[in-house]
Tab-separated table of C-alpha atoms and ligand atoms in Angstrom:
chain	number	residue	atom	x	y	z
A	291	MET	CA	-5.036	-5.553	-20.671
A	292	GLN	CA	-7.442	-2.571	-20.760
A	293	ILE	CA	-9.619	-2.058	-17.675
A	294	SER	CA	-12.726	-2.918	-19.720
A	295	ASP	CA	-11.199	-6.290	-20.800
A	296	ALA	CA	-10.102	-7.091	-17.246
A	297	ILE	CA	-13.574	-6.225	-15.914
A	298	ALA	CA	-15.278	-8.343	-18.586
A	299	GLU	CA	-13.085	-11.334	-17.683
A	300	ALA	CA	-13.705	-10.796	-13.941
A	301	ARG	CA	-17.444	-10.605	-14.592
A	302	ARG	CA	-17.336	-13.921	-16.474
A	303	GLN	CA	-15.523	-15.528	-13.559
A	304	ALA	CA	-17.756	-13.878	-10.920
A	305	GLU	CA	-20.828	-15.464	-12.461
A	306	ILE	CA	-19.232	-18.904	-12.016
A	307	TRP	CA	-18.157	-18.199	-8.408
A	308	ASN	CA	-21.668	-17.060	-7.647
A	309	ALA	CA	-23.127	-20.352	-8.874
A	310	CYS	CA	-20.505	-22.488	-7.126
A	311	ARG	CA	-20.083	-20.744	-3.733
A	312	TYR	CA	-17.517	-23.220	-2.465
A	313	CYS	CA	-15.219	-20.412	-1.274
A	314	GLU	CA	-17.921	-18.665	0.737
A	315	GLY	CA	-16.013	-18.458	4.027
A	316	TYR	CA	-12.618	-17.520	2.558
A	317	CYS	CA	-12.687	-13.730	2.713
A	318	ALA	CA	-14.920	-10.677	2.427
A	319	VAL	CA	-15.069	-10.941	-1.392
A	320	PHE	CA	-17.413	-13.927	-1.534
A	321	PRO	CA	-20.143	-12.643	0.836
A	322	ALA	CA	-19.999	-9.299	-1.021
A	323	LEU	CA	-20.331	-11.139	-4.325
A	324	GLN	CA	-23.336	-13.136	-3.226
A	325	SER	CA	-25.323	-10.069	-2.335
A	326	GLU	CA	-25.437	-9.212	-6.070
A	327	ARG	CA	-27.176	-10.882	-9.017
A	328	SER	CA	-25.445	-8.948	-11.770
A	329	PHE	CA	-22.215	-6.988	-11.576
A	330	SER	CA	-21.682	-3.430	-12.738
A	331	ASP	CA	-18.123	-2.212	-13.494
A	332	GLY	CA	-18.170	-0.476	-10.102
A	333	ASP	CA	-19.144	-3.735	-8.315
A	334	ILE	CA	-16.240	-5.579	-9.934
A	335	THR	CA	-13.830	-2.752	-9.065
A	336	GLN	CA	-14.978	-2.888	-5.448
A	337	LEU	CA	-14.552	-6.698	-5.285
A	338	ALA	CA	-11.053	-6.346	-6.750
A	339	ASN	CA	-10.016	-3.827	-4.096
A	340	LEU	CA	-11.491	-6.001	-1.375
A	341	CYS	CA	-9.458	-9.062	-2.472
A	342	HIS	CA	-6.211	-9.311	-0.477
A	343	ASN	CA	-4.546	-11.700	-2.949
A	344	CYS	CA	-4.224	-14.458	-0.314
A	345	ARG	CA	-4.564	-17.027	-3.139
A	346	GLY	CA	-6.542	-19.489	-1.006
A	347	CYS	CA	-9.464	-19.611	-3.458
A	348	TYR	CA	-7.121	-20.403	-6.365
A	349	TYR	CA	-5.729	-23.515	-4.698
A	350	ALA	CA	-9.192	-24.607	-3.544
A	351	CYS	CA	-10.854	-24.182	-6.925
A	352	GLN	CA	-11.747	-27.166	-9.097
A	353	TYR	CA	-12.211	-24.968	-12.180
A	354	THR	CA	-8.665	-23.689	-12.676
A	355	GLU	CA	-6.737	-24.669	-15.824
A	356	PRO	CA	-6.728	-27.189	-17.457
A	357	HIS	CA	-10.505	-27.027	-16.772
A	358	GLU	CA	-12.222	-25.161	-19.592
A	359	PHE	CA	-13.529	-22.469	-17.200
A	360	ALA	CA	-9.876	-21.495	-16.611
A	361	LEU	CA	-10.611	-19.597	-13.401
A	362	ASN	CA	-7.910	-17.594	-11.669
A	363	VAL	CA	-9.612	-15.307	-9.154
A	364	PRO	CA	-6.513	-13.731	-7.543
A	365	LYS	CA	-5.026	-12.902	-10.940
A	366	VAL	CA	-8.094	-11.386	-12.573
A	367	LEU	CA	-8.874	-9.321	-9.465
A	368	ALA	CA	-5.240	-8.135	-9.245
A	369	GLU	CA	-5.488	-7.007	-12.855
A	370	VAL	CA	-8.750	-5.118	-12.321
A	371	ARG	CA	-7.334	-3.594	-9.128
A	372	HIS	CA	-4.232	-2.236	-10.782
A	373	GLU	CA	-6.088	-1.025	-13.842
A	374	SER	CA	-8.541	0.762	-11.531
A	375	TRP	CA	-5.712	2.568	-9.691
A	376	LYS	CA	-4.377	3.767	-13.038
A	377	LYS	CA	-7.826	4.916	-14.097
A	378	TYR	CA	-8.430	6.931	-10.909
A	379	ALA	CA	-4.885	8.349	-10.577
A	380	TRP	CA	-4.725	12.127	-10.795
A	381	PRO	CA	-3.234	13.575	-12.932
A	382	ALA	CA	-3.986	10.657	-15.262
A	383	GLY	CA	-1.074	8.824	-16.861
A	384	PHE	CA	1.477	9.087	-14.028
A	385	ALA	CA	0.544	5.710	-12.505
A	386	GLY	CA	1.052	3.878	-15.823
A	387	LEU	CA	4.506	5.408	-16.021
A	388	PHE	CA	5.506	3.987	-12.630
A	389	ASP	CA	4.106	0.559	-13.578
A	390	ARG	CA	6.320	0.400	-16.635
A	391	SER	CA	9.565	1.827	-15.233
A	392	GLY	CA	9.186	1.866	-11.436
A	393	VAL	CA	12.778	0.983	-10.565
A	394	VAL	CA	14.302	3.483	-13.020
A	395	ILE	CA	11.948	6.295	-11.944
A	396	ALA	CA	12.480	5.720	-8.212
A	397	ALA	CA	16.289	5.390	-8.561
A	398	SER	CA	16.580	8.510	-10.791
A	399	LEU	CA	14.421	10.611	-8.472
A	400	ILE	CA	16.399	9.513	-5.394
A	401	ALA	CA	19.711	10.317	-7.103
A	402	GLY	CA	18.399	13.668	-8.419
A	403	PHE	CA	16.850	14.819	-5.132
A	404	ALA	CA	19.836	13.610	-3.074
A	405	GLY	CA	22.097	15.653	-5.408
A	406	ILE	CA	19.916	18.748	-4.914
A	407	PHE	CA	19.946	18.302	-1.118
A	408	ALA	CA	23.740	17.876	-1.199
A	409	LEU	CA	24.105	21.090	-3.223
A	410	ALA	CA	21.701	22.927	-0.889
A	411	GLN	CA	24.101	22.145	1.962
A	412	GLY	CA	26.463	24.624	0.272
A	413	MET	CA	24.207	27.373	1.689
A	414	LYS	CA	24.877	26.285	5.277
A	415	PRO	CA	22.651	28.032	7.814
A	416	GLU	CA	24.413	30.337	10.270
A	417	THR	CA	22.872	28.641	13.276
A	418	GLY	CA	21.392	25.186	13.861
A	419	GLU	CA	22.412	21.956	15.492
A	420	GLY	CA	22.404	18.334	14.365
A	421	PHE	CA	20.906	17.965	10.857
A	422	TYR	CA	19.941	21.626	10.886
A	423	ALA	CA	23.643	22.526	10.927
A	424	SER	CA	23.769	21.154	7.337
A	425	LEU	CA	20.338	22.155	6.037
A	426	SER	CA	18.122	24.878	7.478
A	427	HIS	CA	14.823	23.965	9.134
A	428	THR	CA	13.038	26.578	6.988
A	429	LEU	CA	14.280	24.970	3.763
A	430	MET	CA	13.201	21.487	4.905
A	431	VAL	CA	9.726	22.755	5.822
A	432	ALA	CA	9.443	24.652	2.519
A	433	ILE	CA	10.210	21.456	0.551
A	434	PHE	CA	8.409	18.819	2.594
A	435	THR	CA	5.129	20.618	3.360
A	436	PRO	CA	3.987	20.758	-0.299
A	437	ALA	CA	5.592	17.358	-0.991
A	438	PHE	CA	3.334	15.904	1.692
A	439	LEU	CA	0.145	17.872	1.006
A	440	LEU	CA	0.024	17.749	-2.822
A	441	PRO	CA	0.072	13.920	-3.057
A	442	LEU	CA	-2.628	13.789	-0.371
A	443	PHE	CA	-4.719	16.184	-2.435
A	444	ALA	CA	-4.235	13.973	-5.542
A	445	ILE	CA	-5.211	10.880	-3.529
A	446	GLY	CA	-8.313	12.716	-2.241
A	447	ILE	CA	-9.464	13.323	-5.844
A	448	SER	CA	-8.913	9.638	-6.698
A	449	MET	CA	-10.786	8.463	-3.589
A	450	ARG	CA	-13.761	10.628	-4.469
A	451	ALA	CA	-13.953	9.091	-7.959
A	452	TYR	CA	-13.565	5.582	-6.511
A	453	TRP	CA	-16.297	6.069	-3.913
A	454	ARG	CA	-18.679	7.425	-6.564
A	455	ASP	CA	-17.992	4.577	-9.049
A	456	VAL	CA	-18.432	1.787	-6.495
A	457	GLY	CA	-21.776	3.272	-5.481
A	458	GLY	CA	-20.646	4.374	-1.997
A	459	GLU	CA	-23.475	5.791	0.046
A	460	SER	CA	-23.380	8.539	2.650
A	461	PHE	CA	-20.196	8.124	4.583
A	462	ASN	CA	-20.494	7.006	8.155
A	463	LEU	CA	-17.870	6.993	10.893
A	464	ALA	CA	-18.909	3.462	11.881
A	465	ASP	CA	-17.869	2.283	8.375
A	466	LEU	CA	-14.486	3.929	8.743
A	467	ARG	CA	-14.041	2.412	12.197
A	468	SER	CA	-14.856	-1.052	10.873
A	469	ALA	CA	-12.460	-0.544	7.912
A	470	LEU	CA	-9.637	0.602	10.200
A	471	PHE	CA	-10.193	-2.386	12.450
A	472	ASP	CA	-10.031	-4.862	9.536
A	473	ALA	CA	-7.058	-3.065	7.962
A	474	GLY	CA	-5.190	-2.982	11.294
A	475	ARG	CA	-5.416	-6.771	11.535
A	476	ILE	CA	-5.153	-7.329	7.755
A	477	LYS	CA	-7.972	-9.712	8.445
A	478	ASN	CA	-8.428	-10.888	4.866
A	479	LEU	CA	-4.843	-12.131	4.652
A	480	SER	CA	-5.413	-14.529	7.519
A	481	GLY	CA	-7.167	-17.107	5.274
A	482	GLY	CA	-10.714	-18.343	5.736
A	483	HIS	CA	-9.869	-20.430	8.815
A	484	GLY	CA	-7.320	-18.088	10.332
A	485	ASP	CA	-4.362	-20.361	9.410
A	486	GLY	CA	-2.825	-17.796	7.110
A	487	CYS	CA	-2.590	-17.392	3.361
A	488	ASN	CA	-1.113	-19.381	0.485
A	489	PHE	CA	0.793	-16.457	-1.001
A	490	GLU	CA	4.224	-17.980	-1.386
A	491	ASP	CA	3.555	-21.660	-0.973
A	492	GLU	CA	0.905	-23.656	-2.731
A	493	ASP	CA	-0.832	-25.795	-0.155
A	494	ARG	CA	1.002	-24.580	2.933
A	495	PHE	CA	-0.790	-21.956	5.001
A	496	SER	CA	1.417	-19.250	6.436
A	497	GLN	CA	1.016	-16.023	8.396
A	498	ALA	CA	4.378	-14.748	7.109
A	499	ARG	CA	2.952	-12.201	4.672
A	500	ARG	CA	0.490	-10.922	7.207
A	501	TYR	CA	3.129	-10.500	9.911
A	502	PHE	CA	5.625	-8.826	7.561
A	503	HIS	CA	2.835	-6.509	6.454
A	504	GLN	CA	1.989	-5.686	10.094
A	505	ALA	CA	5.648	-4.835	10.714
A	506	THR	CA	5.641	-2.617	7.609
A	507	LEU	CA	2.337	-0.900	8.416
A	508	TYR	CA	3.015	-0.263	12.098
A	509	GLY	CA	6.654	0.602	11.425
A	510	PHE	CA	5.494	3.204	8.921
A	511	LEU	CA	2.905	4.609	11.336
A	512	LEU	CA	5.520	4.856	14.115
A	513	CYS	CA	7.894	6.736	11.774
A	514	PHE	CA	5.042	9.030	10.814
A	515	GLY	CA	4.251	9.532	14.524
A	516	ALA	CA	7.920	10.378	15.155
A	517	THR	CA	7.866	13.140	12.516
A	518	ALA	CA	4.505	14.465	13.728
A	519	SER	CA	5.687	14.555	17.365
A	520	GLY	CA	8.855	16.426	16.286
A	521	THR	CA	6.667	19.020	14.557
A	522	VAL	CA	4.494	19.460	17.671
A	523	LEU	CA	7.575	19.742	19.931
A	524	HIS	CA	9.068	22.347	17.584
A	525	TYR	CA	6.045	24.573	17.023
A	526	ALA	CA	3.955	24.082	20.166
A	527	PHE	CA	6.716	23.765	22.775
A	528	GLY	CA	9.648	25.549	21.123
A	529	LEU	CA	11.807	22.413	21.594
A	530	GLU	CA	14.102	22.140	18.600
A	531	ALA	CA	15.911	19.088	17.176
A	532	PRO	CA	18.243	17.300	17.753
A	533	TYR	CA	16.272	15.277	20.321
A	534	GLY	CA	17.833	12.892	22.816
A	535	PHE	CA	17.143	9.160	22.785
A	536	ILE	CA	14.511	9.516	25.540
A	537	SER	CA	12.188	11.730	23.488
A	538	LEU	CA	9.023	10.938	21.528
A	539	PRO	CA	10.602	11.386	18.062
A	540	LYS	CA	13.359	8.885	18.889
A	541	LEU	CA	11.258	6.468	20.936
A	542	LEU	CA	8.791	6.194	18.040
A	543	GLY	CA	11.222	6.616	15.134
A	544	VAL	CA	13.919	4.047	16.003
A	545	PRO	CA	11.598	1.033	16.592
A	546	GLY	CA	9.466	2.258	13.662
A	547	GLY	CA	12.496	2.310	11.336
A	548	ILE	CA	13.592	-1.168	12.472
A	549	LEU	CA	10.082	-2.616	11.978
A	550	LEU	CA	9.753	-0.983	8.553
A	551	CYS	CA	13.154	-2.344	7.514
A	552	LEU	CA	12.355	-5.897	8.623
A	553	GLY	CA	8.789	-5.838	7.252
A	554	THR	CA	9.735	-4.593	3.776
A	555	ALA	CA	12.738	-6.940	3.548
A	556	GLY	CA	10.385	-9.828	4.416
A	557	LEU	CA	7.732	-8.739	1.891
A	558	ALA	CA	10.360	-8.412	-0.857
A	559	TRP	CA	11.714	-11.888	-0.033
A	560	LEU	CA	8.216	-13.459	-0.112
A	561	LYS	CA	7.561	-11.748	-3.411
A	562	THR	CA	10.530	-13.507	-5.000
A	563	LYS	CA	9.149	-16.875	-3.828
A	564	ALA	CA	5.527	-16.384	-4.928
A	565	ASP	CA	4.102	-17.294	-8.331
A	566	PRO	CA	3.770	-13.987	-10.278
A	567	ASP	CA	0.997	-15.506	-12.382
A	568	LEU	CA	-1.427	-15.374	-9.428
A	569	GLY	CA	-1.042	-11.595	-9.299
A	570	ALA	CA	-0.664	-9.067	-12.095
A	571	PRO	CA	2.686	-10.210	-13.602
A	572	LYS	CA	3.280	-7.210	-15.832
A	573	ILE	CA	3.460	-4.822	-12.877
A	574	TRP	CA	5.678	-7.072	-10.726
A	575	GLY	CA	8.641	-4.721	-11.287
A	576	GLY	CA	6.683	-1.602	-10.233
A	577	GLU	CA	5.454	-3.374	-7.096
A	578	MET	CA	8.938	-4.535	-6.189
A	579	ALA	CA	10.242	-0.993	-6.771
A	580	PHE	CA	7.730	0.278	-4.221
A	581	VAL	CA	8.705	-2.319	-1.589
A	582	LEU	CA	12.407	-1.540	-2.119
A	583	LEU	CA	11.731	2.194	-1.961
A	584	LEU	CA	10.102	1.778	1.458
A	585	PHE	CA	13.042	-0.386	2.520
A	586	ALA	CA	15.445	2.344	1.374
A	587	VAL	CA	13.483	4.974	3.354
A	588	SER	CA	13.866	2.993	6.572
A	589	LEU	CA	17.442	1.820	6.002
A	590	THR	CA	18.813	5.281	5.125
A	591	GLY	CA	17.011	6.707	8.184
A	592	LEU	CA	18.536	4.132	10.535
A	593	VAL	CA	22.026	4.478	9.037
A	594	LEU	CA	21.775	8.256	9.354
A	595	TYR	CA	20.852	7.916	13.020
A	596	ALA	CA	23.716	5.485	13.640
A	597	ALA	CA	26.150	7.950	12.002
A	598	THR	CA	25.152	10.874	14.273
A	599	GLY	CA	28.144	13.082	15.050
A	600	THR	CA	30.345	11.677	12.247
A	601	SER	CA	31.517	13.341	9.039
A	602	ALA	CA	29.228	11.044	7.007
A	603	VAL	CA	26.112	12.916	8.177
A	604	PRO	CA	25.845	15.465	5.296
A	605	VAL	CA	25.991	12.762	2.583
A	606	LEU	CA	23.659	10.391	4.450
A	607	LEU	CA	21.237	13.221	5.207
A	608	ALA	CA	21.037	14.131	1.488
A	609	LEU	CA	20.426	10.476	0.600
A	610	HIS	CA	17.744	9.962	3.248
A	611	LEU	CA	15.889	13.171	2.409
A	612	GLY	CA	16.058	12.364	-1.315
A	613	THR	CA	14.552	8.926	-0.643
A	614	VAL	CA	11.766	10.281	1.585
A	615	LEU	CA	10.906	13.019	-0.922
A	616	THR	CA	10.743	10.434	-3.737
A	617	PHE	CA	8.462	8.236	-1.625
A	618	PHE	CA	6.071	11.123	-0.855
A	619	LEU	CA	5.859	12.363	-4.440
A	620	LEU	CA	5.261	8.867	-5.848
A	621	THR	CA	2.552	7.974	-3.305
A	622	PRO	CA	-0.452	8.518	-5.619
A	623	TYR	CA	1.189	6.682	-8.547
A	624	SER	CA	3.041	3.812	-6.895
A	625	LYS	CA	1.620	0.848	-5.023
A	626	MET	CA	1.508	3.089	-1.932
A	627	ALA	CA	-1.925	4.117	-3.219
A	628	HIS	CA	-3.155	0.612	-2.253
A	629	GLY	CA	-3.498	1.582	1.418
A	630	PHE	CA	-6.058	4.268	0.541
A	631	TYR	CA	-8.019	2.155	-1.977
A	632	ARG	CA	-8.098	-0.861	0.316
A	633	LEU	CA	-9.298	1.241	3.205
A	634	ALA	CA	-12.017	2.719	0.970
A	635	ALA	CA	-13.019	-0.789	-0.197
A	636	LEU	CA	-13.271	-2.053	3.394
A	637	ALA	CA	-15.342	1.024	4.331
A	638	ARG	CA	-17.611	0.467	1.334
A	639	ASP	CA	-18.016	-3.186	2.318
A	640	ALA	CA	-19.046	-2.151	5.856
A	641	ASN	CA	-21.311	0.454	4.251
A	642	CYS	CA	-23.026	-2.269	2.134
A	643	ARG	CA	-23.481	-4.588	5.110
A	644	ARG	CA	-25.081	-1.766	7.108
A	645	ASN	CA	-27.490	-0.617	4.362
B	868	HEM	C1	-4.800	1.028	4.952
B	868	HEM	C2	-4.361	-0.071	5.309
B	868	HEM	C3	-3.677	-1.095	4.431
B	868	HEM	C4	-4.254	-2.230	3.928
B	868	HEM	C5	-5.683	-2.696	4.098
B	868	HEM	C6	-3.213	-2.913	3.194
B	868	HEM	C7	-3.387	-4.128	2.544
B	868	HEM	C8	-2.425	-4.786	1.837
B	868	HEM	C9	-2.611	-6.043	1.183
B	868	HEM	C10	-3.910	-6.808	1.174
B	868	HEM	C11	-1.459	-6.385	0.600
B	868	HEM	C12	-1.195	-7.669	-0.177
B	868	HEM	C13	-1.823	-7.680	-1.492
B	868	HEM	C14	-1.153	-6.775	-2.433
B	868	HEM	O1	0.038	-6.958	-2.703
B	868	HEM	O2	-1.834	-5.840	-2.878
B	868	HEM	C15	-0.511	-5.332	0.857
B	868	HEM	C16	0.786	-5.302	0.401
B	868	HEM	C17	1.722	-4.391	0.846
B	868	HEM	N1	1.502	-3.311	1.649
B	868	HEM	FE1	-0.251	-2.770	2.476
B	868	HEM	N2	-2.050	-2.194	3.251
B	868	HEM	C18	-2.288	-1.065	4.012
B	868	HEM	C19	-1.379	-0.065	4.304
B	868	HEM	C20	-0.036	-0.125	4.043
B	868	HEM	C21	0.934	0.848	4.464
B	868	HEM	C22	0.627	2.113	5.275
B	868	HEM	C23	2.141	0.408	4.007
B	868	HEM	C24	3.468	1.036	4.161
B	868	HEM	C25	3.718	2.287	4.128
B	868	HEM	C26	1.935	-0.820	3.275
B	868	HEM	C27	2.921	-1.538	2.635
B	868	HEM	C28	2.705	-2.673	1.867
B	868	HEM	C29	3.736	-3.374	1.145
B	868	HEM	C30	5.217	-3.012	1.119
B	868	HEM	C31	3.119	-4.458	0.501
B	868	HEM	C32	3.769	-5.540	-0.378
B	868	HEM	C33	3.588	-5.197	-1.789
B	868	HEM	C34	3.933	-6.328	-2.705
B	868	HEM	O3	4.270	-7.425	-2.273
B	868	HEM	O4	3.841	-6.064	-3.909
B	868	HEM	N3	0.589	-1.126	3.322
B	868	HEM	N4	-1.115	-4.364	1.625
B	869	SF4	S1	-13.032	-19.886	-6.865
B	869	SF4	FE1	-13.663	-21.851	-7.763
B	869	SF4	S2	-14.187	-23.130	-5.994
B	869	SF4	FE2	-14.146	-21.012	-5.245
B	869	SF4	S3	-16.289	-20.291	-5.427
B	869	SF4	FE3	-15.227	-19.725	-7.312
B	869	SF4	S4	-15.642	-21.384	-8.711
B	869	SF4	FE4	-16.074	-22.165	-6.676
B	870	SF4	S1	-7.392	-14.473	-3.359
B	870	SF4	FE1	-7.967	-14.629	-1.193
B	870	SF4	S2	-8.704	-12.572	-0.720
B	870	SF4	FE2	-8.739	-12.770	-2.957
B	870	SF4	S3	-10.787	-13.494	-3.481
B	870	SF4	FE3	-9.479	-15.316	-3.243
B	870	SF4	S4	-9.775	-15.942	-1.108
B	870	SF4	FE4	-10.468	-13.844	-1.262
């Protein structure tokens, strides 16, 4: 479906929701919807990025098929959402590629990068301990600095286009604070009454998706904190890796890796139980590839740590670095982009409520 077709279908459905209003208290989408009388493409895009795909409104709705209105709010909003990420991706076209062949792209990049890292170990540094005995610190910094900054730059361009299209007004720190607060609790996945969502099970409310997402989100942030603290220790205090267990990089990284592993495994499992037709079925494979990629990042990191001091370290190091590099480079084009768009949508929603 083209983005224009998906938006037209969402607009048709939005006009019915607006007349009915039964789902008013379910999530942030319905109050946002009711503040409008007609919906521009930007309004629909914003509503789509605000929807957390909890599926509560689908099971509550009396106008789903076989009714002639044939409403399916979670599905049509998932379609607009994914089409919008493709439209805003920079450079254009890369996101569509990942949608179509996510698993193949991620697996080939991991294998290719891991091979390059394994070959690079042939040029062993003269000094260096731990991982740096296999691969020099300078080489790692030279590869990972641009691999981290370039995707962020691409995401920045996409965010600017998104904010402009959804009619975002002057940015305010209070909006960002409110968005971070809602994102940190994944408030909109808790269901209208706080009993949880209906993601994997029709009429049964469950917090499972929300909790697995919390584990994934906070696990990821802890791993990020571990890397950032290692960088500060290295450059600001001259303390070089390897770090002992009682050190910030390890105290943040090990629990972070375990949380990320458990969270992504749980999200992948729920995904196999949920009805694909209440999301965007044609990109199911690309979404699953992203969840498994995150799982691989955490698992290879934990296995590498467990293998410290053994002869398996060089191979495991190449595999872990290849996986992390793949994850970074795919960020703007894989589902990882959702974190940025959803944060922007929550900020825009706070922005609307304030103005
Ligand atoms: C900025 C804050 C974030 C918000 C508001 C957010 C929100 C959401 C929501 C609403 C979903 C379920 C709906 C959907 O599948 O699109 C989701 C799925 C997911 N999120 Fe996040 N997210 C955030 C950040 C992150 C981060 C930082 C990670 C990990 C690095 C992450 C990993 C995942 C994964 C693995 C899924 C499951 C994907 C799937 O089932 O297809 N999220 N997120
Ligand atoms: S999803 Fe159905 S029940 Fe809910 S507001 Fe829309 S039309 Fe009404
Ligand atoms: S699926 Fe859930 S989050 Fe999305 S519009 Fe319906 S109730 Fe709101």
